[in-house]
Amino acid sequence: MQLQMIAPVFLVLAIALSWPRLSSIFRSETQIAVATAPLTTIASAVGLSALGLAFAGNGPWLGMLIAVLGLLLGRAAQIPAPPLAVWLAILSLAAYLQLAPTTLV
């Protein structure tokens, strides 16, 4: 039960760590090679999955809190090593999937 309480923290980390690479595809100064790189694609998939899971598994209010905290932390941190950050985002998303309570829809 205690581990399920900290599961949303892993979603916040997954969003924050993938956000710098995910947001790079929306900036005009980003080089085409960076925007179309496989690492950017993976970061986009992780970030969007984490955002979707934040709302799907936690309700609208907690989902909004998770999303906002993740985006603010990702914006504030500006992680300098994108490959390592994306790997940590993948691990955070995997940890959330292991710890989150399962719900039957």
PDB file of N, CA and C in Angstrom:
ATOM      1  N   MET A   1       0.814  -1.191   0.000  1.00  0.00           N
ATOM      2  CA  MET A   1       0.000   0.000   0.000  1.00  0.00           C
ATOM      3  C   MET A   1       0.861   1.260   0.000  1.00  0.00           C
ATOM      4  N   GLN A   2       1.950   1.263   0.754  1.00  0.00           N
ATOM      5  CA  GLN A   2       2.833   2.425   0.812  1.00  0.00           C
ATOM      6  C   GLN A   2       3.459   2.722  -0.544  1.00  0.00           C
ATOM      7  N   LEU A   3       3.814   1.677  -1.280  1.00  0.00           N
ATOM      8  CA  LEU A   3       4.444   1.893  -2.579  1.00  0.00           C
ATOM      9  C   LEU A   3       3.468   2.481  -3.585  1.00  0.00           C
ATOM     10  N   GLN A   4       2.187   2.173  -3.459  1.00  0.00           N
ATOM     11  CA  GLN A   4       1.196   2.748  -4.363  1.00  0.00           C
ATOM     12  C   GLN A   4       1.031   4.237  -4.116  1.00  0.00           C
ATOM     13  N   MET A   5       1.341   4.690  -2.921  1.00  0.00           N
ATOM     14  CA  MET A   5       1.220   6.110  -2.608  1.00  0.00           C
ATOM     15  C   MET A   5       2.303   6.938  -3.289  1.00  0.00           C
ATOM     16  N   ILE A   6       3.478   6.341  -3.544  1.00  0.00           N
ATOM     17  CA  ILE A   6       4.549   7.090  -4.180  1.00  0.00           C
ATOM     18  C   ILE A   6       4.590   6.884  -5.692  1.00  0.00           C
ATOM     19  N   ALA A   7       3.706   6.080  -6.225  1.00  0.00           N
ATOM     20  CA  ALA A   7       3.692   5.810  -7.668  1.00  0.00           C
ATOM     21  C   ALA A   7       3.541   7.080  -8.500  1.00  0.00           C
ATOM     22  N   PRO A   8       2.679   8.044  -8.128  1.00  0.00           N
ATOM     23  CA  PRO A   8       2.580   9.268  -8.934  1.00  0.00           C
ATOM     24  C   PRO A   8       3.879  10.070  -9.019  1.00  0.00           C
ATOM     25  N   VAL A   9       4.760   9.908  -8.046  1.00  0.00           N
ATOM     26  CA  VAL A   9       6.049  10.604  -8.096  1.00  0.00           C
ATOM     27  C   VAL A   9       6.840  10.138  -9.318  1.00  0.00           C
ATOM     28  N   PHE A  10       6.725   8.862  -9.651  1.00  0.00           N
ATOM     29  CA  PHE A  10       7.426   8.345 -10.819  1.00  0.00           C
ATOM     30  C   PHE A  10       6.852   8.919 -12.113  1.00  0.00           C
ATOM     31  N   LEU A  11       5.559   9.202 -12.137  1.00  0.00           N
ATOM     32  CA  LEU A  11       4.975   9.869 -13.303  1.00  0.00           C
ATOM     33  C   LEU A  11       5.498  11.294 -13.428  1.00  0.00           C
ATOM     34  N   VAL A  12       5.601  11.989 -12.319  1.00  0.00           N
ATOM     35  CA  VAL A  12       6.152  13.343 -12.343  1.00  0.00           C
ATOM     36  C   VAL A  12       7.579  13.311 -12.888  1.00  0.00           C
ATOM     37  N   LEU A  13       8.371  12.350 -12.437  1.00  0.00           N
ATOM     38  CA  LEU A  13       9.747  12.227 -12.920  1.00  0.00           C
ATOM     39  C   LEU A  13       9.791  11.877 -14.401  1.00  0.00           C
ATOM     40  N   ALA A  14       8.927  10.978 -14.842  1.00  0.00           N
ATOM     41  CA  ALA A  14       8.911  10.600 -16.258  1.00  0.00           C
ATOM     42  C   ALA A  14       8.558  11.795 -17.135  1.00  0.00           C
ATOM     43  N   ILE A  15       7.589  12.586 -16.714  1.00  0.00           N
ATOM     44  CA  ILE A  15       7.211  13.780 -17.480  1.00  0.00           C
ATOM     45  C   ILE A  15       8.355  14.793 -17.465  1.00  0.00           C
ATOM     46  N   ALA A  16       8.923  15.030 -16.298  1.00  0.00           N
ATOM     47  CA  ALA A  16       9.980  16.038 -16.165  1.00  0.00           C
ATOM     48  C   ALA A  16      11.228  15.668 -16.963  1.00  0.00           C
ATOM     49  N   LEU A  17      11.614  14.409 -16.917  1.00  0.00           N
ATOM     50  CA  LEU A  17      12.839  13.993 -17.592  1.00  0.00           C
ATOM     51  C   LEU A  17      12.684  13.906 -19.108  1.00  0.00           C
ATOM     52  N   SER A  18      11.485  13.665 -19.583  1.00  0.00           N
ATOM     53  CA  SER A  18      11.282  13.580 -21.030  1.00  0.00           C
ATOM     54  C   SER A  18      10.874  14.920 -21.637  1.00  0.00           C
ATOM     55  N   TRP A  19      10.486  15.874 -20.820  1.00  0.00           N
ATOM     56  CA  TRP A  19       9.960  17.136 -21.318  1.00  0.00           C
ATOM     57  C   TRP A  19      10.947  17.948 -22.170  1.00  0.00           C
ATOM     58  N   PRO A  20      12.215  18.103 -21.773  1.00  0.00           N
ATOM     59  CA  PRO A  20      13.115  18.910 -22.611  1.00  0.00           C
ATOM     60  C   PRO A  20      13.231  18.377 -24.045  1.00  0.00           C
ATOM     61  N   ARG A  21      13.314  17.067 -24.195  1.00  0.00           N
ATOM     62  CA  ARG A  21      13.427  16.489 -25.540  1.00  0.00           C
ATOM     63  C   ARG A  21      12.084  16.537 -26.258  1.00  0.00           C
ATOM     64  N   LEU A  22      10.994  16.301 -25.545  1.00  0.00           N
ATOM     65  CA  LEU A  22       9.663  16.352 -26.146  1.00  0.00           C
ATOM     66  C   LEU A  22       9.331  17.757 -26.625  1.00  0.00           C
ATOM     67  N   SER A  23       9.629  18.749 -25.828  1.00  0.00           N
ATOM     68  CA  SER A  23       9.295  20.126 -26.205  1.00  0.00           C
ATOM     69  C   SER A  23      10.185  20.657 -27.322  1.00  0.00           C
ATOM     70  N   SER A  24      11.313  20.004 -27.577  1.00  0.00           N
ATOM     71  CA  SER A  24      12.208  20.487 -28.631  1.00  0.00           C
ATOM     72  C   SER A  24      11.578  20.385 -30.021  1.00  0.00           C
ATOM     73  N   ILE A  25      10.612  19.492 -30.198  1.00  0.00           N
ATOM     74  CA  ILE A  25      10.011  19.365 -31.526  1.00  0.00           C
ATOM     75  C   ILE A  25       9.082  20.527 -31.841  1.00  0.00           C
ATOM     76  N   PHE A  26       8.718  21.315 -30.850  1.00  0.00           N
ATOM     77  CA  PHE A  26       7.816  22.442 -31.051  1.00  0.00           C
ATOM     78  C   PHE A  26       8.542  23.777 -31.185  1.00  0.00           C
ATOM     79  N   ARG A  27       9.848  23.776 -31.030  1.00  0.00           N
ATOM     80  CA  ARG A  27      10.620  25.013 -31.144  1.00  0.00           C
ATOM     81  C   ARG A  27      11.171  25.169 -32.557  1.00  0.00           C
ATOM     82  N   SER A  28      11.118  26.377 -33.082  1.00  0.00           N
ATOM     83  CA  SER A  28      11.568  26.615 -34.458  1.00  0.00           C
ATOM     84  C   SER A  28      13.095  26.560 -34.591  1.00  0.00           C
ATOM     85  N   GLU A  29      13.825  26.815 -33.525  1.00  0.00           N
ATOM     86  CA  GLU A  29      15.280  26.809 -33.620  1.00  0.00           C
ATOM     87  C   GLU A  29      15.893  25.407 -33.496  1.00  0.00           C
ATOM     88  N   THR A  30      15.081  24.406 -33.278  1.00  0.00           N
ATOM     89  CA  THR A  30      15.574  23.034 -33.160  1.00  0.00           C
ATOM     90  C   THR A  30      15.994  22.517 -34.527  1.00  0.00           C
ATOM     91  N   GLN A  31      17.144  21.895 -34.578  1.00  0.00           N
ATOM     92  CA  GLN A  31      17.637  21.323 -35.826  1.00  0.00           C
ATOM     93  C   GLN A  31      16.777  20.132 -36.228  1.00  0.00           C
ATOM     94  N   ILE A  32      16.655  19.912 -37.515  1.00  0.00           N
ATOM     95  CA  ILE A  32      15.855  18.802 -38.036  1.00  0.00           C
ATOM     96  C   ILE A  32      16.400  17.466 -37.544  1.00  0.00           C
ATOM     97  N   ALA A  33      17.718  17.335 -37.445  1.00  0.00           N
ATOM     98  CA  ALA A  33      18.313  16.071 -36.998  1.00  0.00           C
ATOM     99  C   ALA A  33      17.912  15.743 -35.562  1.00  0.00           C
ATOM    100  N   VAL A  34      17.784  16.752 -34.716  1.00  0.00           N
ATOM    101  CA  VAL A  34      17.381  16.533 -33.319  1.00  0.00           C
ATOM    102  C   VAL A  34      15.889  16.230 -33.248  1.00  0.00           C
ATOM    103  N   ALA A  35      15.098  16.962 -34.016  1.00  0.00           N
ATOM    104  CA  ALA A  35      13.650  16.789 -33.967  1.00  0.00           C
ATOM    105  C   ALA A  35      13.203  15.425 -34.496  1.00  0.00           C
ATOM    106  N   THR A  36      13.956  14.850 -35.412  1.00  0.00           N
ATOM    107  CA  THR A  36      13.578  13.555 -35.991  1.00  0.00           C
ATOM    108  C   THR A  36      14.413  12.393 -35.464  1.00  0.00           C
ATOM    109  N   ALA A  37      15.214  12.638 -34.459  1.00  0.00           N
ATOM    110  CA  ALA A  37      16.072  11.588 -33.896  1.00  0.00           C
ATOM    111  C   ALA A  37      15.240  10.534 -33.165  1.00  0.00           C
ATOM    112  N   PRO A  38      15.708   9.290 -33.158  1.00  0.00           N
ATOM    113  CA  PRO A  38      14.999   8.243 -32.415  1.00  0.00           C
ATOM    114  C   PRO A  38      14.869   8.558 -30.924  1.00  0.00           C
ATOM    115  N   LEU A  39      15.858   9.219 -30.345  1.00  0.00           N
ATOM    116  CA  LEU A  39      15.790   9.573 -28.932  1.00  0.00           C
ATOM    117  C   LEU A  39      14.635  10.542 -28.664  1.00  0.00           C
ATOM    118  N   THR A  40      14.396  11.452 -29.595  1.00  0.00           N
ATOM    119  CA  THR A  40      13.276  12.379 -29.465  1.00  0.00           C
ATOM    120  C   THR A  40      11.948  11.641 -29.575  1.00  0.00           C
ATOM    121  N   THR A  41      11.889  10.672 -30.469  1.00  0.00           N
ATOM    122  CA  THR A  41      10.679   9.864 -30.619  1.00  0.00           C
ATOM    123  C   THR A  41      10.381   9.074 -29.350  1.00  0.00           C
ATOM    124  N   ILE A  42      11.402   8.499 -28.760  1.00  0.00           N
ATOM    125  CA  ILE A  42      11.224   7.728 -27.526  1.00  0.00           C
ATOM    126  C   ILE A  42      10.804   8.654 -26.385  1.00  0.00           C
ATOM    127  N   ALA A  43      11.458   9.807 -26.279  1.00  0.00           N
ATOM    128  CA  ALA A  43      11.097  10.764 -25.225  1.00  0.00           C
ATOM    129  C   ALA A  43       9.667  11.250 -25.400  1.00  0.00           C
ATOM    130  N   SER A  44       9.244  11.449 -26.639  1.00  0.00           N
ATOM    131  CA  SER A  44       7.866  11.877 -26.895  1.00  0.00           C
ATOM    132  C   SER A  44       6.876  10.802 -26.472  1.00  0.00           C
ATOM    133  N   ALA A  45       7.184   9.556 -26.795  1.00  0.00           N
ATOM    134  CA  ALA A  45       6.293   8.458 -26.421  1.00  0.00           C
ATOM    135  C   ALA A  45       6.200   8.312 -24.904  1.00  0.00           C
ATOM    136  N   VAL A  46       7.324   8.416 -24.223  1.00  0.00           N
ATOM    137  CA  VAL A  46       7.331   8.301 -22.763  1.00  0.00           C
ATOM    138  C   VAL A  46       6.582   9.463 -22.126  1.00  0.00           C
ATOM    139  N   GLY A  47       6.846  10.672 -22.590  1.00  0.00           N
ATOM    140  CA  GLY A  47       6.202  11.846 -22.010  1.00  0.00           C
ATOM    141  C   GLY A  47       4.696  11.850 -22.221  1.00  0.00           C
ATOM    142  N   LEU A  48       4.264  11.530 -23.433  1.00  0.00           N
ATOM    143  CA  LEU A  48       2.829  11.516 -23.700  1.00  0.00           C
ATOM    144  C   LEU A  48       2.131  10.363 -22.978  1.00  0.00           C
ATOM    145  N   SER A  49       2.810   9.232 -22.861  1.00  0.00           N
ATOM    146  CA  SER A  49       2.236   8.115 -22.101  1.00  0.00           C
ATOM    147  C   SER A  49       2.092   8.472 -20.630  1.00  0.00           C
ATOM    148  N   ALA A  50       3.104   9.109 -20.083  1.00  0.00           N
ATOM    149  CA  ALA A  50       3.044   9.507 -18.680  1.00  0.00           C
ATOM    150  C   ALA A  50       1.934  10.530 -18.448  1.00  0.00           C
ATOM    151  N   LEU A  51       1.778  11.468 -19.383  1.00  0.00           N
ATOM    152  CA  LEU A  51       0.681  12.436 -19.250  1.00  0.00           C
ATOM    153  C   LEU A  51      -0.675  11.745 -19.312  1.00  0.00           C
ATOM    154  N   GLY A  52      -0.827  10.804 -20.212  1.00  0.00           N
ATOM    155  CA  GLY A  52      -2.092  10.073 -20.308  1.00  0.00           C
ATOM    156  C   GLY A  52      -2.378   9.244 -19.077  1.00  0.00           C
ATOM    157  N   LEU A  53      -1.349   8.575 -18.559  1.00  0.00           N
ATOM    158  CA  LEU A  53      -1.527   7.763 -17.357  1.00  0.00           C
ATOM    159  C   LEU A  53      -1.805   8.618 -16.125  1.00  0.00           C
ATOM    160  N   ALA A  54      -1.290   9.832 -16.115  1.00  0.00           N
ATOM    161  CA  ALA A  54      -1.549  10.728 -14.979  1.00  0.00           C
ATOM    162  C   ALA A  54      -3.041  10.984 -14.841  1.00  0.00           C
ATOM    163  N   PHE A  55      -3.723  11.156 -15.959  1.00  0.00           N
ATOM    164  CA  PHE A  55      -5.154  11.428 -15.905  1.00  0.00           C
ATOM    165  C   PHE A  55      -5.977  10.145 -15.831  1.00  0.00           C
ATOM    166  N   ALA A  56      -5.531   9.099 -16.498  1.00  0.00           N
ATOM    167  CA  ALA A  56      -6.313   7.866 -16.557  1.00  0.00           C
ATOM    168  C   ALA A  56      -6.355   7.138 -15.220  1.00  0.00           C
ATOM    169  N   GLY A  57      -5.255   7.126 -14.507  1.00  0.00           N
ATOM    170  CA  GLY A  57      -5.208   6.340 -13.291  1.00  0.00           C
ATOM    171  C   GLY A  57      -5.432   7.094 -12.004  1.00  0.00           C
ATOM    172  N   ASN A  58      -5.488   8.418 -12.078  1.00  0.00           N
ATOM    173  CA  ASN A  58      -5.521   9.195 -10.844  1.00  0.00           C
ATOM    174  C   ASN A  58      -6.673  10.172 -10.737  1.00  0.00           C
ATOM    175  N   GLY A  59      -7.502  10.255 -11.727  1.00  0.00           N
ATOM    176  CA  GLY A  59      -8.605  11.208 -11.690  1.00  0.00           C
ATOM    177  C   GLY A  59      -8.165  12.570 -12.221  1.00  0.00           C
ATOM    178  N   PRO A  60      -9.112  13.448 -12.451  1.00  0.00           N
ATOM    179  CA  PRO A  60      -8.770  14.720 -13.091  1.00  0.00           C
ATOM    180  C   PRO A  60      -7.944  15.677 -12.226  1.00  0.00           C
ATOM    181  N   TRP A  61      -8.225  15.767 -10.934  1.00  0.00           N
ATOM    182  CA  TRP A  61      -7.520  16.736 -10.107  1.00  0.00           C
ATOM    183  C   TRP A  61      -6.095  16.309  -9.800  1.00  0.00           C
ATOM    184  N   LEU A  62      -5.926  15.065  -9.395  1.00  0.00           N
ATOM    185  CA  LEU A  62      -4.575  14.574  -9.147  1.00  0.00           C
ATOM    186  C   LEU A  62      -3.796  14.469 -10.452  1.00  0.00           C
ATOM    187  N   GLY A  63      -4.486  14.124 -11.543  1.00  0.00           N
ATOM    188  CA  GLY A  63      -3.843  14.084 -12.848  1.00  0.00           C
ATOM    189  C   GLY A  63      -3.320  15.438 -13.267  1.00  0.00           C
ATOM    190  N   MET A  64      -4.109  16.466 -13.018  1.00  0.00           N
ATOM    191  CA  MET A  64      -3.677  17.832 -13.335  1.00  0.00           C
ATOM    192  C   MET A  64      -2.477  18.227 -12.484  1.00  0.00           C
ATOM    193  N   LEU A  65      -2.498  17.862 -11.215  1.00  0.00           N
ATOM    194  CA  LEU A  65      -1.377  18.171 -10.331  1.00  0.00           C
ATOM    195  C   LEU A  65      -0.104  17.462 -10.792  1.00  0.00           C
ATOM    196  N   ILE A  66      -0.215  16.193 -11.153  1.00  0.00           N
ATOM    197  CA  ILE A  66       0.938  15.432 -11.633  1.00  0.00           C
ATOM    198  C   ILE A  66       1.485  16.053 -12.909  1.00  0.00           C
ATOM    199  N   ALA A  67       0.603  16.385 -13.845  1.00  0.00           N
ATOM    200  CA  ALA A  67       1.035  16.964 -15.121  1.00  0.00           C
ATOM    201  C   ALA A  67       1.718  18.313 -14.913  1.00  0.00           C
ATOM    202  N   VAL A  68       1.131  19.173 -14.093  1.00  0.00           N
ATOM    203  CA  VAL A  68       1.705  20.502 -13.873  1.00  0.00           C
ATOM    204  C   VAL A  68       3.050  20.399 -13.151  1.00  0.00           C
ATOM    205  N   LEU A  69       3.130  19.553 -12.137  1.00  0.00           N
ATOM    206  CA  LEU A  69       4.405  19.386 -11.433  1.00  0.00           C
ATOM    207  C   LEU A  69       5.482  18.839 -12.362  1.00  0.00           C
ATOM    208  N   GLY A  70       5.118  17.860 -13.193  1.00  0.00           N
ATOM    209  CA  GLY A  70       6.080  17.306 -14.141  1.00  0.00           C
ATOM    210  C   GLY A  70       6.557  18.326 -15.152  1.00  0.00           C
ATOM    211  N   LEU A  71       5.623  19.105 -15.689  1.00  0.00           N
ATOM    212  CA  LEU A  71       6.005  20.125 -16.672  1.00  0.00           C
ATOM    213  C   LEU A  71       6.848  21.230 -16.043  1.00  0.00           C
ATOM    214  N   LEU A  72       6.483  21.658 -14.845  1.00  0.00           N
ATOM    215  CA  LEU A  72       7.277  22.698 -14.172  1.00  0.00           C
ATOM    216  C   LEU A  72       8.668  22.203 -13.805  1.00  0.00           C
ATOM    217  N   LEU A  73       8.757  20.985 -13.310  1.00  0.00           N
ATOM    218  CA  LEU A  73      10.064  20.424 -12.970  1.00  0.00           C
ATOM    219  C   LEU A  73      10.908  20.229 -14.220  1.00  0.00           C
ATOM    220  N   GLY A  74      10.292  19.766 -15.297  1.00  0.00           N
ATOM    221  CA  GLY A  74      11.026  19.591 -16.550  1.00  0.00           C
ATOM    222  C   GLY A  74      11.500  20.909 -17.128  1.00  0.00           C
ATOM    223  N   ARG A  75      10.681  21.925 -16.998  1.00  0.00           N
ATOM    224  CA  ARG A  75      11.060  23.256 -17.499  1.00  0.00           C
ATOM    225  C   ARG A  75      12.156  23.870 -16.637  1.00  0.00           C
ATOM    226  N   ALA A  76      12.069  23.682 -15.340  1.00  0.00           N
ATOM    227  CA  ALA A  76      13.043  24.280 -14.428  1.00  0.00           C
ATOM    228  C   ALA A  76      14.384  23.553 -14.460  1.00  0.00           C
ATOM    229  N   ALA A  77      14.363  22.255 -14.636  1.00  0.00           N
ATOM    230  CA  ALA A  77      15.594  21.470 -14.540  1.00  0.00           C
ATOM    231  C   ALA A  77      16.488  21.648 -15.760  1.00  0.00           C
ATOM    232  N   GLN A  78      15.915  21.642 -16.966  1.00  0.00           N
ATOM    233  CA  GLN A  78      16.697  21.732 -18.203  1.00  0.00           C
ATOM    234  C   GLN A  78      17.878  20.761 -18.159  1.00  0.00           C
ATOM    235  N   ILE A  79      17.557  19.487 -18.157  1.00  0.00           N
ATOM    236  CA  ILE A  79      18.530  18.400 -18.037  1.00  0.00           C
ATOM    237  C   ILE A  79      19.583  18.515 -19.151  1.00  0.00           C
ATOM    238  N   PRO A  80      20.879  18.561 -18.806  1.00  0.00           N
ATOM    239  CA  PRO A  80      21.909  18.754 -19.829  1.00  0.00           C
ATOM    240  C   PRO A  80      22.260  17.505 -20.629  1.00  0.00           C
ATOM    241  N   ALA A  81      21.982  16.306 -20.121  1.00  0.00           N
ATOM    242  CA  ALA A  81      22.364  15.075 -20.818  1.00  0.00           C
ATOM    243  C   ALA A  81      21.107  14.341 -21.288  1.00  0.00           C
ATOM    244  N   PRO A  82      20.599  14.663 -22.479  1.00  0.00           N
ATOM    245  CA  PRO A  82      19.336  14.076 -22.925  1.00  0.00           C
ATOM    246  C   PRO A  82      19.302  12.542 -22.965  1.00  0.00           C
ATOM    247  N   PRO A  83      20.348  11.844 -23.429  1.00  0.00           N
ATOM    248  CA  PRO A  83      20.229  10.376 -23.453  1.00  0.00           C
ATOM    249  C   PRO A  83      20.021   9.773 -22.064  1.00  0.00           C
ATOM    250  N   LEU A  84      20.764  10.261 -21.102  1.00  0.00           N
ATOM    251  CA  LEU A  84      20.614   9.751 -19.734  1.00  0.00           C
ATOM    252  C   LEU A  84      19.249  10.123 -19.172  1.00  0.00           C
ATOM    253  N   ALA A  85      18.797  11.325 -19.449  1.00  0.00           N
ATOM    254  CA  ALA A  85      17.497  11.776 -18.949  1.00  0.00           C
ATOM    255  C   ALA A  85      16.368  10.933 -19.528  1.00  0.00           C
ATOM    256  N   VAL A  86      16.464  10.591 -20.811  1.00  0.00           N
ATOM    257  CA  VAL A  86      15.418   9.786 -21.439  1.00  0.00           C
ATOM    258  C   VAL A  86      15.420   8.374 -20.857  1.00  0.00           C
ATOM    259  N   TRP A  87      16.592   7.822 -20.607  1.00  0.00           N
ATOM    260  CA  TRP A  87      16.655   6.493 -19.991  1.00  0.00           C
ATOM    261  C   TRP A  87      16.056   6.512 -18.588  1.00  0.00           C
ATOM    262  N   LEU A  88      16.335   7.565 -17.841  1.00  0.00           N
ATOM    263  CA  LEU A  88      15.740   7.676 -16.506  1.00  0.00           C
ATOM    264  C   LEU A  88      14.227   7.875 -16.583  1.00  0.00           C
ATOM    265  N   ALA A  89      13.757   8.574 -17.609  1.00  0.00           N
ATOM    266  CA  ALA A  89      12.316   8.738 -17.798  1.00  0.00           C
ATOM    267  C   ALA A  89      11.657   7.394 -18.107  1.00  0.00           C
ATOM    268  N   ILE A  90      12.314   6.579 -18.919  1.00  0.00           N
ATOM    269  CA  ILE A  90      11.798   5.239 -19.230  1.00  0.00           C
ATOM    270  C   ILE A  90      11.723   4.398 -17.960  1.00  0.00           C
ATOM    271  N   LEU A  91      12.770   4.456 -17.153  1.00  0.00           N
ATOM    272  CA  LEU A  91      12.780   3.686 -15.896  1.00  0.00           C
ATOM    273  C   LEU A  91      11.714   4.192 -14.929  1.00  0.00           C
ATOM    274  N   SER A  92      11.495   5.498 -14.903  1.00  0.00           N
ATOM    275  CA  SER A  92      10.454   6.053 -14.028  1.00  0.00           C
ATOM    276  C   SER A  92       9.072   5.605 -14.471  1.00  0.00           C
ATOM    277  N   LEU A  93       8.830   5.603 -15.778  1.00  0.00           N
ATOM    278  CA  LEU A  93       7.540   5.139 -16.281  1.00  0.00           C
ATOM    279  C   LEU A  93       7.343   3.655 -15.994  1.00  0.00           C
ATOM    280  N   ALA A  94       8.400   2.865 -16.149  1.00  0.00           N
ATOM    281  CA  ALA A  94       8.313   1.435 -15.840  1.00  0.00           C
ATOM    282  C   ALA A  94       8.054   1.208 -14.350  1.00  0.00           C
ATOM    283  N   ALA A  95       8.686   2.008 -13.501  1.00  0.00           N
ATOM    284  CA  ALA A  95       8.457   1.882 -12.060  1.00  0.00           C
ATOM    285  C   ALA A  95       7.014   2.228 -11.721  1.00  0.00           C
ATOM    286  N   TYR A  96       6.469   3.260 -12.355  1.00  0.00           N
ATOM    287  CA  TYR A  96       5.059   3.607 -12.114  1.00  0.00           C
ATOM    288  C   TYR A  96       4.145   2.457 -12.525  1.00  0.00           C
ATOM    289  N   LEU A  97       4.422   1.865 -13.668  1.00  0.00           N
ATOM    290  CA  LEU A  97       3.568   0.769 -14.141  1.00  0.00           C
ATOM    291  C   LEU A  97       3.621  -0.438 -13.215  1.00  0.00           C
ATOM    292  N   GLN A  98       4.741  -0.635 -12.535  1.00  0.00           N
ATOM    293  CA  GLN A  98       4.849  -1.734 -11.587  1.00  0.00           C
ATOM    294  C   GLN A  98       4.162  -1.418 -10.266  1.00  0.00           C
ATOM    295  N   LEU A  99       4.172  -0.157  -9.856  1.00  0.00           N
ATOM    296  CA  LEU A  99       3.657   0.211  -8.539  1.00  0.00           C
ATOM    297  C   LEU A  99       2.203   0.670  -8.560  1.00  0.00           C
ATOM    298  N   ALA A 100       1.730   1.125  -9.686  1.00  0.00           N
ATOM    299  CA  ALA A 100       0.366   1.684  -9.755  1.00  0.00           C
ATOM    300  C   ALA A 100      -0.665   0.596  -9.505  1.00  0.00           C
ATOM    301  N   PRO A 101      -1.746   0.974  -8.861  1.00  0.00           N
ATOM    302  CA  PRO A 101      -2.820  -0.008  -8.650  1.00  0.00           C
ATOM    303  C   PRO A 101      -3.466  -0.354  -9.987  1.00  0.00           C
ATOM    304  N   THR A 102      -3.763  -1.598 -10.163  1.00  0.00           N
ATOM    305  CA  THR A 102      -4.403  -2.014 -11.412  1.00  0.00           C
ATOM    306  C   THR A 102      -5.901  -1.762 -11.313  1.00  0.00           C
ATOM    307  N   THR A 103      -6.454  -1.258 -12.378  1.00  0.00           N
ATOM    308  CA  THR A 103      -7.895  -1.002 -12.430  1.00  0.00           C
ATOM    309  C   THR A 103      -8.475  -1.717 -13.636  1.00  0.00           C
ATOM    310  N   LEU A 104      -9.602  -2.283 -13.460  1.00  0.00           N
ATOM    311  CA  LEU A 104     -10.288  -2.940 -14.566  1.00  0.00           C
ATOM    312  C   LEU A 104     -11.286  -1.974 -15.148  1.00  0.00           C
ATOM    313  N   VAL A 105     -11.218  -1.812 -16.427  1.00  0.00           N
ATOM    314  CA  VAL A 105     -12.135  -0.887 -17.095  1.00  0.00           C
ATOM    315  C   VAL A 105     -13.244  -1.665 -17.752  1.00  0.00           C
TER     316      VAL A 105
END
